[in-house]
Coordinates of C-alpha atoms in Angstrom, one line a residue:
Chain A
A161 CA -18.9 -40.9 -44.8
Q162 CA -18.0 -44.2 -46.4
S163 CA -18.2 -47.7 -44.8
V164 CA -17.2 -51.1 -45.9
T165 CA -18.6 -54.5 -44.8
Q166 CA -16.8 -57.7 -45.5
L167 CA -19.5 -60.3 -44.9
D168 CA -17.2 -63.2 -44.1
S169 CA -14.5 -63.0 -41.4
Q170 CA -13.0 -66.4 -42.3
V171 CA -13.2 -68.5 -45.4
P172 CA -11.7 -72.0 -45.4
V173 CA -11.2 -73.5 -48.9
F174 CA -9.4 -76.5 -50.3
E175 CA -6.5 -76.1 -52.7
E176 CA -7.5 -75.7 -56.4
A177 CA -11.1 -74.9 -55.4
P178 CA -12.6 -71.5 -56.3
V179 CA -13.1 -68.8 -53.7
E180 CA -15.3 -65.6 -53.4
L181 CA -14.8 -62.9 -50.9
R182 CA -17.7 -60.6 -50.4
C183 CA -17.5 -56.8 -50.0
N184 CA -20.3 -54.3 -49.7
Y185 CA -19.8 -50.6 -49.4
S186 CA -21.8 -47.5 -48.5
S187 CA -21.1 -44.1 -49.9
S188 CA -23.1 -41.0 -51.0
V189 CA -20.4 -40.0 -53.5
S190 CA -18.3 -41.6 -56.2
V191 CA -15.7 -43.9 -54.8
Y192 CA -12.7 -46.0 -56.0
L193 CA -12.6 -49.6 -54.8
F194 CA -9.6 -51.7 -53.8
W195 CA -8.6 -55.1 -52.6
Y196 CA -5.5 -55.5 -50.6
V197 CA -3.9 -58.7 -49.3
Q198 CA -1.9 -59.0 -46.1
Y199 CA 0.4 -62.0 -45.6
P200 CA 1.3 -63.0 -42.1
N201 CA 3.5 -60.3 -40.4
Q202 CA 3.6 -58.2 -43.5
G203 CA 2.1 -54.9 -44.7
L204 CA -0.7 -54.6 -47.4
Q205 CA -0.2 -55.4 -51.0
L206 CA -2.5 -54.1 -53.7
L207 CA -4.3 -56.9 -55.5
L208 CA -6.6 -54.8 -57.8
K209 CA -8.6 -51.7 -58.1
Y210 CA -11.7 -50.3 -59.7
L211 CA -11.6 -46.7 -60.8
S212 CA -14.1 -46.6 -63.8
G213 CA -14.9 -48.4 -67.0
S214 CA -15.3 -52.1 -67.2
T215 CA -16.9 -53.5 -64.1
L216 CA -14.8 -56.7 -64.2
V217 CA -11.3 -55.9 -62.9
K218 CA -8.3 -58.3 -63.1
G219 CA -5.5 -58.2 -60.7
I220 CA -2.4 -60.0 -59.7
N221 CA -2.0 -63.6 -58.8
G222 CA -5.1 -64.6 -60.8
F223 CA -7.6 -62.6 -58.7
E224 CA -10.5 -60.7 -60.2
A225 CA -13.3 -58.6 -58.9
E226 CA -16.6 -57.3 -60.2
F227 CA -18.1 -53.9 -59.4
N228 CA -21.8 -53.8 -59.0
K229 CA -23.1 -50.3 -58.5
S230 CA -26.8 -51.2 -58.0
Q231 CA -25.8 -53.7 -55.2
T232 CA -22.9 -51.5 -54.0
S233 CA -20.7 -54.6 -54.0
F234 CA -17.2 -55.4 -55.1
H235 CA -16.7 -59.1 -54.6
L236 CA -13.3 -60.8 -55.1
R237 CA -12.9 -64.1 -56.8
K238 CA -10.2 -66.6 -57.8
P239 CA -11.1 -69.7 -59.8
S240 CA -8.4 -71.9 -58.3
V241 CA -6.6 -71.1 -55.1
H242 CA -3.1 -72.2 -54.0
I243 CA -1.7 -72.8 -50.5
S244 CA 0.2 -69.5 -50.9
D245 CA -3.1 -67.6 -51.1
T246 CA -3.5 -68.1 -47.4
A247 CA -3.7 -64.6 -46.1
E248 CA -6.0 -61.8 -44.9
Y249 CA -7.8 -59.8 -47.6
F250 CA -9.1 -56.3 -47.1
C251 CA -11.6 -54.4 -49.2
A252 CA -11.3 -50.6 -49.1
V253 CA -12.9 -47.6 -50.6
K254 CA -11.7 -44.1 -51.3
R255 CA -13.7 -41.0 -52.3
A256 CA -12.7 -40.1 -55.8
A257 CA -11.8 -36.6 -54.5
G258 CA -10.1 -37.7 -51.3
N259 CA -7.0 -39.6 -50.2
K260 CA -8.2 -41.5 -47.2
L261 CA -8.8 -45.2 -47.4
T262 CA -11.7 -46.8 -45.5
F263 CA -11.2 -50.5 -44.9
G264 CA -13.5 -53.4 -44.1
G265 CA -12.7 -55.7 -41.2
G266 CA -10.9 -58.2 -43.4
T267 CA -11.5 -61.8 -44.5
R268 CA -9.1 -64.5 -43.4
V269 CA -8.6 -67.1 -46.2
L270 CA -7.2 -70.5 -45.1
V271 CA -6.3 -72.8 -48.0
K272 CA -6.2 -76.4 -47.0
P273 CA -4.3 -79.1 -48.9
Chain B
D173 CA 12.7 -48.7 -57.2
A174 CA 12.6 -48.5 -53.4
G175 CA 9.2 -49.1 -51.9
V176 CA 7.8 -47.7 -48.7
T177 CA 10.1 -48.4 -45.7
Q178 CA 9.3 -48.1 -42.0
S179 CA 11.4 -48.3 -38.9
P180 CA 11.6 -49.8 -36.5
T181 CA 9.9 -53.2 -37.3
H182 CA 9.0 -53.9 -33.7
L183 CA 8.8 -51.8 -30.6
I184 CA 7.9 -52.5 -26.9
K185 CA 7.0 -49.6 -24.6
T186 CA 5.3 -49.2 -21.3
R187 CA 2.2 -47.2 -20.5
G188 CA 2.8 -43.5 -20.3
Q189 CA 5.8 -43.5 -22.5
Q190 CA 6.2 -41.8 -25.9
V191 CA 7.1 -43.4 -29.2
T192 CA 8.2 -42.2 -32.6
L193 CA 7.8 -44.2 -35.7
R194 CA 9.4 -43.4 -39.1
C195 CA 8.4 -43.8 -42.7
S196 CA 10.1 -43.2 -46.0
P197 CA 7.7 -43.0 -49.0
K198 CA 8.1 -44.8 -52.3
S199 CA 10.4 -43.1 -54.7
G200 CA 8.6 -40.2 -56.5
H201 CA 5.8 -40.0 -53.9
D202 CA 5.2 -36.9 -51.9
T203 CA 2.2 -37.7 -49.6
V204 CA 2.3 -40.0 -46.6
S205 CA -0.7 -41.4 -44.7
W206 CA -0.6 -43.3 -41.4
Y207 CA -3.0 -46.1 -40.4
Q208 CA -3.4 -48.1 -37.2
Q209 CA -4.3 -51.7 -37.5
A210 CA -5.4 -53.4 -34.2
L211 CA -5.2 -57.1 -34.0
G212 CA -7.9 -58.8 -36.0
Q213 CA -9.2 -55.5 -37.5
G214 CA -8.9 -53.5 -40.7
P215 CA -6.6 -50.5 -40.8
Q216 CA -7.9 -47.2 -39.5
F217 CA -6.8 -43.9 -40.9
I218 CA -4.9 -41.7 -38.5
F219 CA -3.8 -38.7 -40.6
Q220 CA -2.2 -37.6 -43.8
Y221 CA 0.8 -35.3 -44.6
Y222 CA 1.4 -33.4 -47.8
E223 CA 3.7 -30.4 -48.2
E224 CA 4.8 -30.8 -44.6
E225 CA 1.3 -30.1 -43.3
E226 CA -1.4 -32.4 -41.8
R227 CA -4.1 -32.3 -44.5
Q228 CA -6.7 -34.8 -43.2
R229 CA -7.2 -36.5 -39.8
G230 CA -9.1 -39.5 -38.7
N231 CA -10.8 -40.0 -35.3
F232 CA -7.7 -40.2 -33.2
P233 CA -6.9 -38.1 -30.1
D234 CA -4.3 -35.3 -30.0
R235 CA -1.8 -37.8 -28.4
F236 CA -1.2 -38.8 -32.0
S237 CA 0.8 -36.3 -33.9
G238 CA 3.1 -36.3 -36.9
H239 CA 5.6 -34.5 -39.0
Q240 CA 6.7 -34.5 -42.6
F241 CA 10.2 -33.5 -43.7
P242 CA 11.3 -31.7 -46.8
N243 CA 12.4 -35.1 -48.3
Y244 CA 8.8 -36.3 -47.9
S245 CA 9.7 -38.8 -45.1
S246 CA 7.4 -38.7 -42.1
E247 CA 7.2 -39.5 -38.4
L248 CA 4.3 -40.6 -36.3
N249 CA 4.5 -39.7 -32.6
V250 CA 2.3 -41.1 -29.9
N251 CA 2.4 -39.6 -26.4
A252 CA 1.2 -41.0 -23.1
L253 CA 0.9 -44.5 -24.5
L254 CA -2.1 -46.6 -23.5
L255 CA -2.5 -50.4 -23.6
G256 CA -5.0 -49.9 -26.4
D257 CA -2.3 -48.3 -28.6
S258 CA -0.8 -51.7 -29.2
A259 CA -1.2 -52.3 -32.9
L260 CA 0.5 -52.5 -36.3
Y261 CA 1.2 -49.0 -37.6
L262 CA 1.2 -48.8 -41.3
C263 CA 2.5 -46.0 -43.5
A264 CA 1.2 -45.5 -47.0
S265 CA 2.5 -43.2 -49.7
S266 CA 0.9 -41.7 -52.8
L267 CA 1.5 -38.9 -55.2
A268 CA -0.5 -35.6 -55.3
F269 CA -1.5 -34.0 -58.5
R270 CA -2.1 -30.8 -56.6
A271 CA -3.3 -29.9 -53.1
G272 CA -6.5 -31.9 -52.5
A273 CA -6.1 -34.2 -55.5
F274 CA -4.2 -37.4 -55.4
Q275 CA -3.4 -40.4 -57.5
E276 CA -5.8 -43.1 -56.6
T277 CA -3.4 -45.8 -55.3
Q278 CA -1.7 -45.9 -52.0
Y279 CA 1.3 -48.1 -51.4
F280 CA 1.9 -49.6 -48.0
G281 CA 5.1 -50.3 -46.0
P282 CA 5.6 -53.4 -43.9
G283 CA 4.5 -51.7 -40.7
T284 CA 5.8 -51.2 -37.2
R285 CA 4.4 -53.5 -34.6
L286 CA 4.0 -51.6 -31.3
L287 CA 3.4 -53.4 -28.0
V288 CA 2.5 -51.4 -25.0
L289 CA 2.8 -53.1 -21.6

């Protein structure tokens, strides 16, 4: 079985400052990794995904994430946040051979002016 | 290109009642998965439908059941509602290469927020 741990439940950050959201996963088989964003009262939107190849993945809205197999991590970063980045962010894993997503508990990002 | 749609957007029920939630997948997708997201938590996988059959199920009781129609749309039914069933119910669609193999990305709808009183 897979599991995902998002180490920070809340991350306050000032506008134009960088942010890093941490995600660690556990799995005995090959997995794909995802970051989704959920704006208030909305569904989930895919930010980026890691399937294979380059460990640095770029996504939408200026976000990027780095896959580290030895540390089983997939941390999300953005060099300069905007007020509009205020949302909840979810890290998720999926077995390469399956179709079920396993999510972490989420990290709430609050961008302050 | 129509994305994933869900109805209704909000629903209020009382304990013991039954509820049906509906989902239409993204155009071109044939697989539907349902997730429950309790307040302040990440989504939890309920089950997945492909070719009108339940293919995989999470740790949810039999009170949760579903159906997939020939046009790939899906329903989630919950019987004998409990207060703890209050949550946002998310539908996600994807495309199968073949039975047991799926494209890697799931696309989510806006969800149905269910409140059980």
